[in-house]
Structure formats: C-alpha cells, structure tokens
Coordinates of C-alpha atoms and ligand atoms in Angstrom, one line a residue:
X20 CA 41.3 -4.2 7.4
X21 CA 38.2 -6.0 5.4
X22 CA 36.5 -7.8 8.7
X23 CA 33.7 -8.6 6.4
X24 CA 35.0 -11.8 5.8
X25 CA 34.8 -13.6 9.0
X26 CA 31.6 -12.1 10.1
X27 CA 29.3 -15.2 9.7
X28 CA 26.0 -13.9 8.7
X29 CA 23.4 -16.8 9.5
X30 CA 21.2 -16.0 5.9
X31 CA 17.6 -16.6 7.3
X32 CA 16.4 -15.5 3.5
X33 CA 18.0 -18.6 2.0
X34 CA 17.3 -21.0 4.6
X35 CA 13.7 -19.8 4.5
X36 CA 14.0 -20.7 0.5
X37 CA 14.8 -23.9 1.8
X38 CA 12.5 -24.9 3.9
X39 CA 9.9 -23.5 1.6
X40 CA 10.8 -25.5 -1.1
X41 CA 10.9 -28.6 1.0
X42 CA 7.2 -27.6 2.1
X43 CA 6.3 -27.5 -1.6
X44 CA 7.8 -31.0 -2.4
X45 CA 5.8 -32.0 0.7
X46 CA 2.4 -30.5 -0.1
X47 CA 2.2 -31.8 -3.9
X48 CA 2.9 -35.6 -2.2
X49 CA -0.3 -34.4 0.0
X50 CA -2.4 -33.6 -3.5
X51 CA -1.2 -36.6 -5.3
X52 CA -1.4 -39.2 -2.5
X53 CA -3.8 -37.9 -0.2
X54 CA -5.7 -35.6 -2.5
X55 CA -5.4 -33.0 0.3
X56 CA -4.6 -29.2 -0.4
X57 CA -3.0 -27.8 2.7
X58 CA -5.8 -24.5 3.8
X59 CA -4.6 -21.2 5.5
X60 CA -7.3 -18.7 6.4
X61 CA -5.9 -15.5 6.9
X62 CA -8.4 -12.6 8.9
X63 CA -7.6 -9.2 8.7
X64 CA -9.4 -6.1 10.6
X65 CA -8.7 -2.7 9.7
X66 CA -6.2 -1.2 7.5
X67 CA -3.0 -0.8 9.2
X68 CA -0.5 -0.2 6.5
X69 CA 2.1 -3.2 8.1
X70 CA -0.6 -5.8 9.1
X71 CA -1.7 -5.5 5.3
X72 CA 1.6 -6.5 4.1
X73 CA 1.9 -8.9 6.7
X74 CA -1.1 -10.7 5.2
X75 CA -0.4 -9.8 1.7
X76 CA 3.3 -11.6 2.0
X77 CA 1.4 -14.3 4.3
X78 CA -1.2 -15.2 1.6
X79 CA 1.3 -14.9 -1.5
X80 CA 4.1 -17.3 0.5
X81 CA 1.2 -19.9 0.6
X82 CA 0.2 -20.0 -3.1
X83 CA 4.0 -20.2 -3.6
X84 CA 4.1 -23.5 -1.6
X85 CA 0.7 -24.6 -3.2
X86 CA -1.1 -24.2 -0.2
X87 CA -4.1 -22.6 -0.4
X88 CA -5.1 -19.3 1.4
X89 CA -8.5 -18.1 2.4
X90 CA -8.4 -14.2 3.2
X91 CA -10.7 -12.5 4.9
X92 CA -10.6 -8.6 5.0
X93 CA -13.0 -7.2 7.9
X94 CA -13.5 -3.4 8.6
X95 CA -12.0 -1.7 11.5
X96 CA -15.5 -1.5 13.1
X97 CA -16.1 -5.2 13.0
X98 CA -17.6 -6.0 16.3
X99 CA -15.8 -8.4 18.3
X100 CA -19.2 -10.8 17.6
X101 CA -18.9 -10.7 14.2
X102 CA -15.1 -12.1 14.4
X103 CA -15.8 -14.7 16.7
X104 CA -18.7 -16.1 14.4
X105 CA -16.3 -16.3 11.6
X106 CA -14.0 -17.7 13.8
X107 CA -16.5 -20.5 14.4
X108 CA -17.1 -21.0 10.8
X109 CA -13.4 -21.2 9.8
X110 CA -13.1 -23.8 12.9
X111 CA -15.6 -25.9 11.3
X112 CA -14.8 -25.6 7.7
X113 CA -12.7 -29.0 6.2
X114 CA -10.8 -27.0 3.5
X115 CA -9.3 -25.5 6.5
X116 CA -6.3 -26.6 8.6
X117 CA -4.8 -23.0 9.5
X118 CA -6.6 -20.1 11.3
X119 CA -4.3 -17.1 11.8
X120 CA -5.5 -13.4 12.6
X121 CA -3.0 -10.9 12.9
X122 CA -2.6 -9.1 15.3
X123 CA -2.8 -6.1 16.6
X124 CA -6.4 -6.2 16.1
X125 CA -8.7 -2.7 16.9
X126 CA -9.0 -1.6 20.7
X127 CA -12.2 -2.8 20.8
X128 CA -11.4 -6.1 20.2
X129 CA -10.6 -9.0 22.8
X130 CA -7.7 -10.8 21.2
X131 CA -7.4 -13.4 24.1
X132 CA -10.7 -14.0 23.3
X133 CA -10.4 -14.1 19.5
X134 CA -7.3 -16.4 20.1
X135 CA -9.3 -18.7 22.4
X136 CA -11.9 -18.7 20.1
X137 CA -9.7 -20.5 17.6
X138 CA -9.8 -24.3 17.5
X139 CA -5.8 -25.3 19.0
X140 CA -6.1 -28.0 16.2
X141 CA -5.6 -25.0 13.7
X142 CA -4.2 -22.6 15.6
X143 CA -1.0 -22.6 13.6
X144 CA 0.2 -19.8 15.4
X145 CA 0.9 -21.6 18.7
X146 CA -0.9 -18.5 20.5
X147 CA -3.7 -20.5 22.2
X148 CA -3.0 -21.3 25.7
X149 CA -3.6 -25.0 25.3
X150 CA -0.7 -25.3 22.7
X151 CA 1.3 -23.0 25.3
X152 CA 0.9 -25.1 27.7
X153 CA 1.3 -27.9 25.3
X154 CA 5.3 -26.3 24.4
X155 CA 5.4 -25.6 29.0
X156 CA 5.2 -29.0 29.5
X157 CA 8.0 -30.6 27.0
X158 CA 5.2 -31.8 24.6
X159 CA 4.3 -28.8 21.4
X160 CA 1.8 -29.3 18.9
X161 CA 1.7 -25.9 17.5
X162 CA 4.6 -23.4 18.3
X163 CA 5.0 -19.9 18.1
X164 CA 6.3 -19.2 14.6
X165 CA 9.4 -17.0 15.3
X166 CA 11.0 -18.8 17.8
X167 CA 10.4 -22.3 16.1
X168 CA 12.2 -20.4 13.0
X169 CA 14.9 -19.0 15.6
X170 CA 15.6 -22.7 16.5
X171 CA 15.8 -23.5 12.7
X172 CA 18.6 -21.0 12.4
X173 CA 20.3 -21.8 16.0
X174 CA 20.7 -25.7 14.6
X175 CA 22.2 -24.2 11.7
X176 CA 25.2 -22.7 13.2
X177 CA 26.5 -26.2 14.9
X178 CA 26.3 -25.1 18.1
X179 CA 25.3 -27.8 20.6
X180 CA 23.0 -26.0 23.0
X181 CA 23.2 -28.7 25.7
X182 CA 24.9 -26.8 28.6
X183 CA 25.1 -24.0 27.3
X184 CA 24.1 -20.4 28.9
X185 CA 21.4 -18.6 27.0
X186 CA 19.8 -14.8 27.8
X187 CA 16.7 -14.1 25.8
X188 CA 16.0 -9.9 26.2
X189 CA 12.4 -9.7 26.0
X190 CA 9.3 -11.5 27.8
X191 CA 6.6 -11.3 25.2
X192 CA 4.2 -13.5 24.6
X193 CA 4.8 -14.8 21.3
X194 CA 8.8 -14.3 21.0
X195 CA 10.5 -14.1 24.2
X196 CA 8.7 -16.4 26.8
X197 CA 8.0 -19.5 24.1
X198 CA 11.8 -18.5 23.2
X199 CA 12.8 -19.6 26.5
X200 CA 10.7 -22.5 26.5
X201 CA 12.4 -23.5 23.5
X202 CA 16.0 -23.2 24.8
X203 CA 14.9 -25.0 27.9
X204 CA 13.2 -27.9 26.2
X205 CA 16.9 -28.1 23.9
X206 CA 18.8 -28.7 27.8
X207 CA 20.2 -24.8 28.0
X208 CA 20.1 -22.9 30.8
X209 CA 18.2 -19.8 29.8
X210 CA 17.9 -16.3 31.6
X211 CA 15.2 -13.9 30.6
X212 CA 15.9 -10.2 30.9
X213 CA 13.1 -7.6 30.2
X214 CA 12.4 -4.1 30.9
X215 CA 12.3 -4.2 35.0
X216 CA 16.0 -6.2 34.8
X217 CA 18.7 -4.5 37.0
X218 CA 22.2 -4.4 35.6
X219 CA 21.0 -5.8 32.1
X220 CA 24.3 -5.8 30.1
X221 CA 26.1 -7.7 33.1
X222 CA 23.3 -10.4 32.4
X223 CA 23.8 -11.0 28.9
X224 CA 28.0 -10.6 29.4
X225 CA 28.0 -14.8 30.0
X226 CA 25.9 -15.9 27.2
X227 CA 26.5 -18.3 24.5
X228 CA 23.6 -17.7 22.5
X229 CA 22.1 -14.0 22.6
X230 CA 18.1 -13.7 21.5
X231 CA 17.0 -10.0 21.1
X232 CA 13.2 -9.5 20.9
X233 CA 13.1 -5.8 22.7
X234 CA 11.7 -3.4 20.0
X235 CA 14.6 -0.4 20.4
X236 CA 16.6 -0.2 17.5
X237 CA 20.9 -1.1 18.2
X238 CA 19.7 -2.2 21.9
X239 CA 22.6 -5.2 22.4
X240 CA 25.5 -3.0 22.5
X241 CA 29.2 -4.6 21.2
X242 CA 30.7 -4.8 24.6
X243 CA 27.8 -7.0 26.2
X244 CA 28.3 -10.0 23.6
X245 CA 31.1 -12.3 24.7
X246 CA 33.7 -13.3 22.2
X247 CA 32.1 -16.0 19.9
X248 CA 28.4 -15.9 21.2
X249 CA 25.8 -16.7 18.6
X250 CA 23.3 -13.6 18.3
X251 CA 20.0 -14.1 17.1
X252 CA 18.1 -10.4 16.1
X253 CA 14.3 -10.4 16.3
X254 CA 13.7 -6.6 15.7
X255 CA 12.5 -4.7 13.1
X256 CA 12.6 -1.1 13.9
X257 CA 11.7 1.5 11.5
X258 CA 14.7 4.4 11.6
X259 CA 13.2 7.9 10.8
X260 CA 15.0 7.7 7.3
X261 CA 12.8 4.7 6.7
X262 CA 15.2 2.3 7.1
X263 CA 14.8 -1.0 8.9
X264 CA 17.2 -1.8 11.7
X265 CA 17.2 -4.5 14.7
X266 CA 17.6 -4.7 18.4
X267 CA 21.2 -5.2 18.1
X268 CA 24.2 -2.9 16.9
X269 CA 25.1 -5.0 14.5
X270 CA 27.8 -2.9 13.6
X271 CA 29.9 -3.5 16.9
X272 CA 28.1 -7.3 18.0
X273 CA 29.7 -8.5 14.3
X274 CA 32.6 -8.2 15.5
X275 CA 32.4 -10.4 18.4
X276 CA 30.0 -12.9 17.8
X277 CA 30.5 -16.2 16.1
X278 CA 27.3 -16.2 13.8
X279 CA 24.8 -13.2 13.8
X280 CA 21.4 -12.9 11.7
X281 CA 21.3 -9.2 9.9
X282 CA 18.0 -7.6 9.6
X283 CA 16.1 -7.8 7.4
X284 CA 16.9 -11.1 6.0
X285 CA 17.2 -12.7 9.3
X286 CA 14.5 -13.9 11.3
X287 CA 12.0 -12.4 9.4
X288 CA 12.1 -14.7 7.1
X289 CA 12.0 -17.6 8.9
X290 CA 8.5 -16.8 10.7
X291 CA 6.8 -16.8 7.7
X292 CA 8.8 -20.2 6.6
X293 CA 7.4 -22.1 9.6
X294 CA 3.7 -20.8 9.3
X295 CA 3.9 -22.8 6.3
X296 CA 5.7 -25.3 8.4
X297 CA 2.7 -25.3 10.6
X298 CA -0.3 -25.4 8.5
X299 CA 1.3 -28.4 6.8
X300 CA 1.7 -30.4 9.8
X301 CA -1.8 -29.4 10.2
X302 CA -2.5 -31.2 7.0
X303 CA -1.4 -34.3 8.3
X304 CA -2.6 -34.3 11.3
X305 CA -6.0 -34.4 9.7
X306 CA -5.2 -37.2 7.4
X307 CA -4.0 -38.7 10.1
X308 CA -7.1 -38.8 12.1
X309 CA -9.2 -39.7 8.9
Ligands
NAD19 P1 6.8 -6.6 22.8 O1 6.7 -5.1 22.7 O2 5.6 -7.4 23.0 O3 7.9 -7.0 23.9 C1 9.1 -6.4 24.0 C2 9.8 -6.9 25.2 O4 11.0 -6.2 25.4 C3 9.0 -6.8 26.5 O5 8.9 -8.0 27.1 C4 9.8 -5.8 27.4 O6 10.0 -6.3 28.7 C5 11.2 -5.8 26.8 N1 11.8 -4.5 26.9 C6 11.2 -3.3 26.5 N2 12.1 -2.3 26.8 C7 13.1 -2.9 27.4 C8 14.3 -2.4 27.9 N3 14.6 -1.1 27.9 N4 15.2 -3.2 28.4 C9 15.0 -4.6 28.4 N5 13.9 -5.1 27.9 C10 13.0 -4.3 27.4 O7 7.5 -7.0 21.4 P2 7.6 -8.4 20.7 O8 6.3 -8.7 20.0 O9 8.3 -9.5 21.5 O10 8.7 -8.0 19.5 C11 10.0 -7.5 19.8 C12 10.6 -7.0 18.5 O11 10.6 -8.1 17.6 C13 9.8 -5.9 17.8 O12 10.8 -5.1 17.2 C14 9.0 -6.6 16.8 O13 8.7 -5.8 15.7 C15 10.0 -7.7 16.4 N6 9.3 -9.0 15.9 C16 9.8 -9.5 14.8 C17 9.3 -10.7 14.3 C18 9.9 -11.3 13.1 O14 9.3 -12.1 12.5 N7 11.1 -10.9 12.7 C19 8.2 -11.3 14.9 C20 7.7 -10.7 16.1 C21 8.3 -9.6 16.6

C-alpha cells in the first residue's frame, strides 16, 4: 500500500518562501516610507567548513529580502579583545539593527561574553540573557530563532496547543529550553527530557506535540509517538554516506503522527526565515524610538 499519501509533511521550505516574501514586501515599505534599510552584521571567526555556509546562506537570504548584510570574516586566532571591540563598534553603528556571531566560535574564545557583549536591542538571535529572561517572564523581544520558526510551523498544523501535553527532547540553550518556554507561554503543559532522563520513551508515549533537538540521527523511534501526535524534527545529522538525516526515524514516526517536518526542508528553513523576521522588527523598533 502507497502510505505516502496521508503522511502530512509540514513543508518548512515553502512556508519559509512565505514569510520571506512577506519580509520583503515589509522592508521596501521601510525604504520608501521610512527611508530605512533593515542592517544585519554577520561575524565570522575561523573557517569551519558549516559555520561558512551558515553565514554564506545567512548573508545571501538577506540581500534576497533587501536587507542589507555587513560580514565580517575574522581569523581563527582573533583574540577574544579584538571581537569584543568590534562588537562595540557594530553596537554603535546606525546602519545596524542585527548583530549575530555564529557560533561555535574558537576555544579560546568566551561566547557568554561575546554574547553579553552584544547590545539586547540587536541581539536578533534572542541569545542574550536579558531577552532570555525577557521570553521567562511572558514578555519576548528577541527570541531564539528556531523555536520562534518551530512555533511558525506548529500554528500551521491547526492544532490548538491550549491543554495540550508537549515533551521537548533536548535542554539546550538555544533550542530546547526557549522551546519550552515557548510551549509554556502558548498554555501547554510541557515536559523536557534530556540526556540524564530515566525511562525516556515512556515520557514522550503521552505527547501531542513531539520537539526533537538531541543531535543522534533516528533518535524518536516509531513506537514512542502516539497515534496523531504532531512531530517537529530539529536535527541535522550528517550519515557517513554524507547524507543529512534528523533526530527522528522518520521512516516509522510517519506513520503515526498527524503532521511531521522531514529534514532537510523542515526547520531548517524556518530559522533562517525568522532571523530575517528579527532584524526587521529591529528596524522598527528603531523607527519607532526616533
Ligand atoms: P546540543 O548538543 O546543545 O543539545 C543536545 C541536547 O540533547 C542536550 O540538551 C542533551 O541533554 C540532549 N541529549 C543528548 N543525548 C541525549 C540522549 N541520549 N537522550 C536524551 N537527550 C539527549 O544541541 P542543540 O544545539 O540543541 O541542537 C540539537 C540538534 O539540532 C543538532 O542536531 C543540531 O545540529 C540541530 N539544530 C538544528 C537547527 C536548525 O536550524 N534546524 C538549529 C539548531 C540546532
């Protein structure tokens, strides 16, 4: 039998599209009316192969939406000074309304002290502890870019999260814990498991919505998803044929859940979508103050 059919695939790639054109509608009323461009500086130090694409597909998605990017390659030997001065001078600088550096940065680098250094009014990344404590506390400014666009892709299913029961596999920083935080702040009553959990698959057996952010490729296995649960896959592990796979087995999960996002073309996506998202409310939060 075809099951292909009645597996719904939630297409992060197209909504992305979406919201990116939207942005771009958004940002040429900013140049006409306001005569703002939207600014993204985007620092990277060293040359590890993936953070160069990151920036590379980072940078290119902003020119797409007219915004404008400012990229800053440093070496791998950058002292930690020497990023935190340019830090300053990106803080200060008015073309500017986004500051992200990706991370990870080199070992001798401090990144929460590179990511306190940046102003929280352009930290478009939500990684500075005041906008963390900002999204704690029911009131977010800046929010963590994946799990916003997780929460893009949730609303697009229908499901009414009020009530409902929601496990989130993974405590991390910037997925899992502002994940929660999310859920929360939408009235569901959210679990996290992680890598000390006891009986993990028993945890996950009740929920409604399923948010993998683990890093071990086919993790979530079939029988742990209850019939009809939405399963949102943050992964991206590298197989050793060079394929990309996800957290969760998509193979067996399809067949149980009610909507599931494949990878790639699933949350992936969407991250980059709300960085934009992001540095354009950033935009407007400075013509707002003007
Ligand atoms: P991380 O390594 O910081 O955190 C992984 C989490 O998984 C930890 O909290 C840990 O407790 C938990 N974990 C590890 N082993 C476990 C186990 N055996 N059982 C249960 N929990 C376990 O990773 P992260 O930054 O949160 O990223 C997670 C995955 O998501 C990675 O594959 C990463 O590449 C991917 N990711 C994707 C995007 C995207 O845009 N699609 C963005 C960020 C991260």
């Amino acid at each position: 039998m075809d099951t292909t059919e009645t597996i719904n695939i939630i297409d992060g790639k197209a909504r992305a599209l979406e919201v990116r054109e939207a942005l771009k509608i958004e940002v040429d009323k900013l140049k006409a009316e306001d005569k703002i461009t939207p600014g993204l500086a985007v620092v990277l130090v060293g040359e590890d192969p993936a953070s160069a694409v990151y920036v590379r597909n980072k940078s290119k998605a902003c020119e797409k939406a007219g915004i404008e990017s400012f990229k800053h390659t440093l070496s791998a030997e950058t002292a930690e000074d020497e990023l935190l001065a340019l830090i300053d001078e990106l803080n200060k600088d008015s073309r500017i309304d986004g500051i992200l550096v990706q991370l990870p940065l080199p070992g001798h680098i401090d990144e929460d002290k590179v990511i306190e250094a940046i102003t929280p009014e352009k930290d478009v990344d939500g990684f500075h502890p005041f906008n963390v404590g900002k999204l704690m506390t029911g009131k977010p400014v800046f929010e963590s870019c994946t799990p916003l666009g997780i929460m893009d892709l949730i609303a697009s299913t229908g499901i009414e999260l009020k009530g409902k029961d929601a496990v989130v596999i993974g405590r991390s920083n910037i997925v899992g814990k502002p994940m929660a935080m999310m859920l929360l702040a939408e009235h569901a009553t959210v679990t996290i498991v992680h890598s000390r959990t006891q009986n993990l698959p028993e945890k996950v057996r009740g929920a409604d919505v399923i948010v993998a952010a683990v890093g071990i490729a086919n993790f979530v296995k079939g029988d742990w998803v209850k019939e009809g649960a939405v399963v949102i896959d943050v992964g991206i592990n590298r197989l050793d044929d060079g394929t990309l796979t996800g957290d969760v087995d998509f193979a067996e999960v399809s067949q149980k859940a009610s909507a599931i996002t494949p990878v790639p073309g699933g949350v992936g996506p969407m991250t980059i979508a709300m960085l934009l998202k992001n540095t354009v409310k950033s935009a407007k939060r400075r013509i707002a103050k003007k």
